[in-house]
PDB file of C-alpha atoms and ligand atoms in Angstrom:
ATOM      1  CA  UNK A   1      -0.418   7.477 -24.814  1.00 82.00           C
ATOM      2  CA  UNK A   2      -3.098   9.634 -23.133  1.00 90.00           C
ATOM      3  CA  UNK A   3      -4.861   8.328 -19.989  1.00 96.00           C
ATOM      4  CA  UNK A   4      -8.699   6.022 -20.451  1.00 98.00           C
ATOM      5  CA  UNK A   5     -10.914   5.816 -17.943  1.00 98.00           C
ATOM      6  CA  UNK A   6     -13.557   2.977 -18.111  1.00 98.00           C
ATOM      7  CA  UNK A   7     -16.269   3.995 -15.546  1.00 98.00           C
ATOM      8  CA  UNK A   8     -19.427   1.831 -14.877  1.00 98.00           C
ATOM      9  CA  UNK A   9     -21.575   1.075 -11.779  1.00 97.00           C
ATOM     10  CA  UNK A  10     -19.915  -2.686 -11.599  1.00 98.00           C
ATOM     11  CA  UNK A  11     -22.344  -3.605  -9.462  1.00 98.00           C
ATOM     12  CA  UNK A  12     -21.031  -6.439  -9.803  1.00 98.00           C
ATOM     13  CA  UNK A  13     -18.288  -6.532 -12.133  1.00 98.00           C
ATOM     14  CA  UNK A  14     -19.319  -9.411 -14.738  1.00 98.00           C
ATOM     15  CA  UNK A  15     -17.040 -11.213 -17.031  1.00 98.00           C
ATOM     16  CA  UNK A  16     -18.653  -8.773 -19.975  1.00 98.00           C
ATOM     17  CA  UNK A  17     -16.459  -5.992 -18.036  1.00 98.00           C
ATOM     18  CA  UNK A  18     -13.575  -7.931 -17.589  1.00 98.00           C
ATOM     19  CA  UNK A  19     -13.603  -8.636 -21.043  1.00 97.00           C
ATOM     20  CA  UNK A  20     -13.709  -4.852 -21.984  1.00 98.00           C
ATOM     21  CA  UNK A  21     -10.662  -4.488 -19.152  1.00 98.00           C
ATOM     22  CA  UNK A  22      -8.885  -6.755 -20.871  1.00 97.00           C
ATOM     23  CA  UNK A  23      -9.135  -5.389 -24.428  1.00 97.00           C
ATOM     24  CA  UNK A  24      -8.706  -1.546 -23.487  1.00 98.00           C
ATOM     25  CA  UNK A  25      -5.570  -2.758 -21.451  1.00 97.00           C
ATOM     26  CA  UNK A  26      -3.922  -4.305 -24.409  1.00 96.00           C
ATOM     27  CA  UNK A  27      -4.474  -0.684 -26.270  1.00 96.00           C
ATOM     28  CA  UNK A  28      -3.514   1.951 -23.421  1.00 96.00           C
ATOM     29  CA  UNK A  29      -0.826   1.683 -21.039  1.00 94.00           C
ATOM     30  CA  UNK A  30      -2.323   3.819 -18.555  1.00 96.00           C
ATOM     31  CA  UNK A  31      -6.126   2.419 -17.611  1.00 98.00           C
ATOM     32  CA  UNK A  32      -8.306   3.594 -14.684  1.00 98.00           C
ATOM     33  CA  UNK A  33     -11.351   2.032 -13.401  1.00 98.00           C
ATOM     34  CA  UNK A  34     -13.849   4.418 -12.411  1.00 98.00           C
ATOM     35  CA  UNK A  35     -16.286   3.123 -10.438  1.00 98.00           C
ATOM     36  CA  UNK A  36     -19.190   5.204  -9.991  1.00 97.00           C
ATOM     37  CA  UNK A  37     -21.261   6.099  -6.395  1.00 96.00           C
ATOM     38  CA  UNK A  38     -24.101   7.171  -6.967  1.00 94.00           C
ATOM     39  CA  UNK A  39     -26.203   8.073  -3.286  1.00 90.00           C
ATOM     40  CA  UNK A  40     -29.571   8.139  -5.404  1.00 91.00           C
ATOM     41  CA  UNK A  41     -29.031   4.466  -6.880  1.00 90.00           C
ATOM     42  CA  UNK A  42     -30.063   1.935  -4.697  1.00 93.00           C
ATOM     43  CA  UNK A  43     -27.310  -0.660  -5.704  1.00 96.00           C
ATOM     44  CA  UNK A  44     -26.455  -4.123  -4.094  1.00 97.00           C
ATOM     45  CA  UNK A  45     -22.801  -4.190  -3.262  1.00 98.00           C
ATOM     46  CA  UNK A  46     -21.510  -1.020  -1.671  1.00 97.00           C
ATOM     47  CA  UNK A  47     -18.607   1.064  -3.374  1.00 97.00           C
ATOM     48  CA  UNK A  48     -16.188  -0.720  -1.054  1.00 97.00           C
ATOM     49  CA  UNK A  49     -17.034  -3.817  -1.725  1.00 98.00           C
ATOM     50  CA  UNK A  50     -17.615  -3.432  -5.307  1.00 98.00           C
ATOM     51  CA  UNK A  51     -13.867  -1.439  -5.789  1.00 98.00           C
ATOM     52  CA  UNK A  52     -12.336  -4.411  -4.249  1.00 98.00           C
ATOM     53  CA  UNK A  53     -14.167  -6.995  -6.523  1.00 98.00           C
ATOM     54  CA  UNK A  54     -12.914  -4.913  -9.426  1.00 98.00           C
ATOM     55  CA  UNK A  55      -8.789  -4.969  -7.231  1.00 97.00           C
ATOM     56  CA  UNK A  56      -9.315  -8.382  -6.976  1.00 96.00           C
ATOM     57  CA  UNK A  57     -10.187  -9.577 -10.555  1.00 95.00           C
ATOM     58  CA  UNK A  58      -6.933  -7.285 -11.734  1.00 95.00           C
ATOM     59  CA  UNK A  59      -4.656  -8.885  -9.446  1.00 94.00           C
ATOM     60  CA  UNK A  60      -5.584 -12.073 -10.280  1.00 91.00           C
ATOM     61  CA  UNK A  61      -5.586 -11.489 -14.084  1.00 92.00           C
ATOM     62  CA  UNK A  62      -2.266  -9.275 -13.559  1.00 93.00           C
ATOM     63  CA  UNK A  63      -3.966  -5.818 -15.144  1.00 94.00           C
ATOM     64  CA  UNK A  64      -1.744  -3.132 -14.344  1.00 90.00           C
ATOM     65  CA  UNK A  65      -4.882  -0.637 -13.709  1.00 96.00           C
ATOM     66  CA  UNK A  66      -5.768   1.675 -11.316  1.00 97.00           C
ATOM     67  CA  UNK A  67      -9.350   1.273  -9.618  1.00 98.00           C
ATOM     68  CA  UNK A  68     -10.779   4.542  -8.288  1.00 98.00           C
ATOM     69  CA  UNK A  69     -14.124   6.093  -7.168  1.00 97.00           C
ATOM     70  CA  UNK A  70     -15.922   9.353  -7.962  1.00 97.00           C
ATOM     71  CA  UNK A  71     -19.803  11.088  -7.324  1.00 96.00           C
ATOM     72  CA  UNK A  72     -21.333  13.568  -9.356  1.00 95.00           C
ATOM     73  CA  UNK A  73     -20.763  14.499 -12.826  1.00 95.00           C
ATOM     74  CA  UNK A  74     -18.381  11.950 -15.452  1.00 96.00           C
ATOM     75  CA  UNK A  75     -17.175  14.609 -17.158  1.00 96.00           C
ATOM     76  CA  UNK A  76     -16.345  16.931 -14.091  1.00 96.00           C
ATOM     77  CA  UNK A  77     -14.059  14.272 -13.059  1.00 97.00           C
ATOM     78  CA  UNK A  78     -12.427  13.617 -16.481  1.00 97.00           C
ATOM     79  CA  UNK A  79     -11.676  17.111 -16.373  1.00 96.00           C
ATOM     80  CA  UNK A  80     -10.355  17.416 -12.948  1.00 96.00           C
ATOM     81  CA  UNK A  81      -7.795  14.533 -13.809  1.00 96.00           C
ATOM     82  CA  UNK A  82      -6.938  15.809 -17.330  1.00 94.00           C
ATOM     83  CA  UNK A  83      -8.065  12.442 -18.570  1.00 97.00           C
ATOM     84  CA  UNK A  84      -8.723  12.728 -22.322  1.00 96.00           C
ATOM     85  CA  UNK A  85      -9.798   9.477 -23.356  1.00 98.00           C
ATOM     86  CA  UNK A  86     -13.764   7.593 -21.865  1.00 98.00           C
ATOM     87  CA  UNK A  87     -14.148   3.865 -22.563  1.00 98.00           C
ATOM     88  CA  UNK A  88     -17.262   2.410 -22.919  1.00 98.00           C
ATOM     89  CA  UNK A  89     -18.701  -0.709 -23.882  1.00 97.00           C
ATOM     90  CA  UNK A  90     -21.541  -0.924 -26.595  1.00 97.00           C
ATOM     91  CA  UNK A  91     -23.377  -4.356 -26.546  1.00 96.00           C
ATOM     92  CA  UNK A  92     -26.524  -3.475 -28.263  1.00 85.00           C
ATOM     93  CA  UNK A  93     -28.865  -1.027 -30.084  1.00 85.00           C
ATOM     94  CA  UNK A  94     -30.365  -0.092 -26.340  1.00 84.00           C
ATOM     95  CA  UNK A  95     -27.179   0.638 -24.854  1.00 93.00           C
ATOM     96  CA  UNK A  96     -25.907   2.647 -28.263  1.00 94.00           C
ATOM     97  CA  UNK A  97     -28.912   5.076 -27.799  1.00 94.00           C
ATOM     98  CA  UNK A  98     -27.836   5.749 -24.399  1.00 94.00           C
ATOM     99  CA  UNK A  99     -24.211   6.098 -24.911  1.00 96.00           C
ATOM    100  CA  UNK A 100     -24.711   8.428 -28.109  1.00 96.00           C
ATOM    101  CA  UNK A 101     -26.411  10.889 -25.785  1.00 96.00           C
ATOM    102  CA  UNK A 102     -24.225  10.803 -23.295  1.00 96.00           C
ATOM    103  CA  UNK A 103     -21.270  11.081 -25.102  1.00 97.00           C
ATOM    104  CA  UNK A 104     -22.466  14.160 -26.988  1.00 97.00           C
ATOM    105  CA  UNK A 105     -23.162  15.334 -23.857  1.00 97.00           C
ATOM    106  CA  UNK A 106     -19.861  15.019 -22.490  1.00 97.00           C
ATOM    107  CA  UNK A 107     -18.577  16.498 -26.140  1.00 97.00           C
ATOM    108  CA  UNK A 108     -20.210  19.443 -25.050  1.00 97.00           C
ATOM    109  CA  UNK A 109     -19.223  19.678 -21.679  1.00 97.00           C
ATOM    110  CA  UNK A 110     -15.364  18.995 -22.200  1.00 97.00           C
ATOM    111  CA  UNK A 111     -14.618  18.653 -25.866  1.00 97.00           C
ATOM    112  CA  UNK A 112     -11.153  17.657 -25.415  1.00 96.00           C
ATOM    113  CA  UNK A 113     -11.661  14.464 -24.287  1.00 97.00           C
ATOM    114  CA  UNK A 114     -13.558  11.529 -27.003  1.00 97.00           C
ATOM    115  CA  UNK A 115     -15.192   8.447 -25.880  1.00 98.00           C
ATOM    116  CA  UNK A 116     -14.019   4.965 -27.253  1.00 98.00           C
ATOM    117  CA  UNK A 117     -16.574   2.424 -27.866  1.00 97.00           C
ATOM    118  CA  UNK A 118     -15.687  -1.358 -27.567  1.00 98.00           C
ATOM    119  CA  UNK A 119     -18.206  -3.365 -29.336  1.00 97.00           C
ATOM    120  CA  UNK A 120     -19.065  -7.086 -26.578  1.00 97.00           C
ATOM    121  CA  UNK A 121     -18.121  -9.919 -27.354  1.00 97.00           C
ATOM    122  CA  UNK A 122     -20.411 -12.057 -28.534  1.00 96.00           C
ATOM    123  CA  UNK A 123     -20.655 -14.691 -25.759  1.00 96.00           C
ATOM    124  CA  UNK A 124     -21.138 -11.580 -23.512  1.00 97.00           C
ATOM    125  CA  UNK A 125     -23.448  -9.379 -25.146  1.00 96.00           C
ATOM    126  CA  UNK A 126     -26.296 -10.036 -23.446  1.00 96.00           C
ATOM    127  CA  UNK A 127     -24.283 -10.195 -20.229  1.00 97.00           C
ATOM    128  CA  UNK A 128     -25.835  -6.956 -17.814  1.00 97.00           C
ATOM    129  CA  UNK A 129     -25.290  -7.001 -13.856  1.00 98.00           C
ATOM    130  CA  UNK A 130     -28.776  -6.754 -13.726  1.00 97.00           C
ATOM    131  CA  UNK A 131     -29.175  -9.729 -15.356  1.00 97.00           C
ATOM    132  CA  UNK A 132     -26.948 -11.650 -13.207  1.00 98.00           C
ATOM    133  CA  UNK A 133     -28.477 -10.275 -10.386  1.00 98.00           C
ATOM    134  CA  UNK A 134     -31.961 -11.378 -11.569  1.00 98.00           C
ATOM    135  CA  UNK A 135     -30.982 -14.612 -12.596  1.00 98.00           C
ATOM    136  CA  UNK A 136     -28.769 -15.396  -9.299  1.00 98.00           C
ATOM    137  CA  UNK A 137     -31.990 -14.454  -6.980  1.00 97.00           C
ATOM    138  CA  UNK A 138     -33.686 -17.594  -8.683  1.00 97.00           C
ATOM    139  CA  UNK A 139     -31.148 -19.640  -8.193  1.00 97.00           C
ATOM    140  CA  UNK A 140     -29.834 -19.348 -11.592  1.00 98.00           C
ATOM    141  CA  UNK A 141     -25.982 -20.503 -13.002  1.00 98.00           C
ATOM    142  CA  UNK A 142     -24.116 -17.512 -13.306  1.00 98.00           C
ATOM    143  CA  UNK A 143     -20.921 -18.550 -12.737  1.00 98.00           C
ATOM    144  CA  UNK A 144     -19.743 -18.584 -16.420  1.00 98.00           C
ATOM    145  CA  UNK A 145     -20.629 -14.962 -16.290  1.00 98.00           C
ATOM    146  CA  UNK A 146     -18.993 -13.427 -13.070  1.00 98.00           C
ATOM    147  CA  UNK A 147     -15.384 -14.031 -11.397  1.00 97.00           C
ATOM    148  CA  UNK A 148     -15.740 -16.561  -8.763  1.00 96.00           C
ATOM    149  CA  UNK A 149     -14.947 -13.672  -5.663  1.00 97.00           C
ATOM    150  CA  UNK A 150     -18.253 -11.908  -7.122  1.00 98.00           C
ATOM    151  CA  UNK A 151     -20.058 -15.584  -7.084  1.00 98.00           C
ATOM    152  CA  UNK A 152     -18.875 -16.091  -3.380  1.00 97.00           C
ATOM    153  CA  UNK A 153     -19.601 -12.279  -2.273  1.00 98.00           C
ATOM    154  CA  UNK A 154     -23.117 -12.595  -3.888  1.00 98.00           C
ATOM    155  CA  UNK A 155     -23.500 -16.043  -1.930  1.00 97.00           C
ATOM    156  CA  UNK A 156     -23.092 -14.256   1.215  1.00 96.00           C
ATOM    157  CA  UNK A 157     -25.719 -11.784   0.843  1.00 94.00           C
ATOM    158  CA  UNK A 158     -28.099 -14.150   0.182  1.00 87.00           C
ATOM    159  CA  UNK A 159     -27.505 -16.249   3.232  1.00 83.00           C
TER     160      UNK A 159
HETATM  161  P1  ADP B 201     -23.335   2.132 -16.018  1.00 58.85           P
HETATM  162  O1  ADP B 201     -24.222   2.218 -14.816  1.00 58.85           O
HETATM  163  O2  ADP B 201     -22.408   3.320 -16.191  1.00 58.85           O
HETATM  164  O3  ADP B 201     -24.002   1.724 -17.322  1.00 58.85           O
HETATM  165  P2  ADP B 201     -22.251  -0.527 -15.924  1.00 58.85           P
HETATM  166  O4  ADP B 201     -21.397  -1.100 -14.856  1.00 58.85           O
HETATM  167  O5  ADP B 201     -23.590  -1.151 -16.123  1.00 58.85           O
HETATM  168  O6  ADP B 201     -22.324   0.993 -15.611  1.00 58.85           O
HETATM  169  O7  ADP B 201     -21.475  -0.550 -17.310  1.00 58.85           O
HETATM  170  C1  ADP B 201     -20.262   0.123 -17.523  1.00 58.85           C
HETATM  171  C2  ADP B 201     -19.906   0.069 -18.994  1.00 58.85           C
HETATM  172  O8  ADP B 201     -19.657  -1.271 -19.379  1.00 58.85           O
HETATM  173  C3  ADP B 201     -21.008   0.564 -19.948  1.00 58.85           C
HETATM  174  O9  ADP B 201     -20.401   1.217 -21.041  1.00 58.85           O
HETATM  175  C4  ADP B 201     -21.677  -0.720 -20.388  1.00 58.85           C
HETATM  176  O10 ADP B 201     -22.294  -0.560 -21.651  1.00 58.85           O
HETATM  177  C5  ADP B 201     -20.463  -1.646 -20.469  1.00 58.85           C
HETATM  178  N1  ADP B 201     -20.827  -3.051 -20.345  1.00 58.85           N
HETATM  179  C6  ADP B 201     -21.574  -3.637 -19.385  1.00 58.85           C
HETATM  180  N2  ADP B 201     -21.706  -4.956 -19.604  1.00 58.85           N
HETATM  181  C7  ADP B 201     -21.020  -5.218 -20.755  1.00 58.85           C
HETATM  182  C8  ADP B 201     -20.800  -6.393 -21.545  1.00 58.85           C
HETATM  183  N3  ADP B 201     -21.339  -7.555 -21.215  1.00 58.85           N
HETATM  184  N4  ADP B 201     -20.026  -6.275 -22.643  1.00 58.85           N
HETATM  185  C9  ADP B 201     -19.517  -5.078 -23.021  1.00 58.85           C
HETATM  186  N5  ADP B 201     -19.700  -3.930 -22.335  1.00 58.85           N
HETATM  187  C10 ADP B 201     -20.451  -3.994 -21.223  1.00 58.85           C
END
């Protein structure tokens, strides 16, 4: 059973990740978490705080996964780690346009590895961390849609 990496911003981590976490762990044995710094993305938690919201959530859920950080190129670093297998999650016709491109991309870049698309669920396919985000600022319910450490971490900023 080859290696997946799921990378993503998880800025935060929502339950609409989790849920993909969940699924691609019941299919590979070995999963990494790739979470993604970008310097040139102005994001809200910082790659610290948003690794250990990902550690916490698989502790508590008992995912035997490995979280892990990387900058620059996806496909570089699938290729440095012999990975051979991207997860992704697809929730709509927007995101499908997006990851179609950038999977052909990586295709050409590396073509050994493939990129496996999870379809959302459907009580979290409209589920974004931009949308949380949004909705959280006005004072919004969110907590059906992120773990409670990301509710109480998100609480803090605001204070
Ligand atoms: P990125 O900045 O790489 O898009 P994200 O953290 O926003 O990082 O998302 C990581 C991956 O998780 C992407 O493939 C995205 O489509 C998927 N994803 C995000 N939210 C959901 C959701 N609610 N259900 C299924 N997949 C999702």
């Amino acid at each position: 059973m080859p290696t997946a990496l799921y990378p993503g911003s998880f800025d935060p981590i929502t339950m609409g990740h989790i849920d993909i976490i969940r699924r691609a762990s019941q299919i590979f044995d070995d999963l990494v978490i790739g979470v993604i710094h970008n310097p040139n993305k102005k994001s809200l938690f910082s790659l610290e705080k948003r690794k250990e919201m990902v550690r916490e959530f698989l502790k508590d859920d008992k995912i035997n996964a490995k979280v892990v950080s990387f900058e620059g190129l996806l496909v570089n670093f699938v290729k440095e780690n012999k990975i051979k297998v991207i997860i992704r999650g697809l929730r709509a016709t927007t995101d499908f346009e997006y990851e179609l491109t950038l999977s052909l991309m990586n295709k050409e870049l590396y073509p050994e590895q493939e990129t496996i698309f999870l379809m959302a669920s459907s009580q979290y396919s409209f589920v974004s961390s931009n949308l949380m985000k949004e909705v959280f600022n006005y004072n919004g319910d969110i907590s059906k849609y992120v773990p409670p450490k990301v509710l109480e971490e998100m609480k803090k900023l605001k204070q």
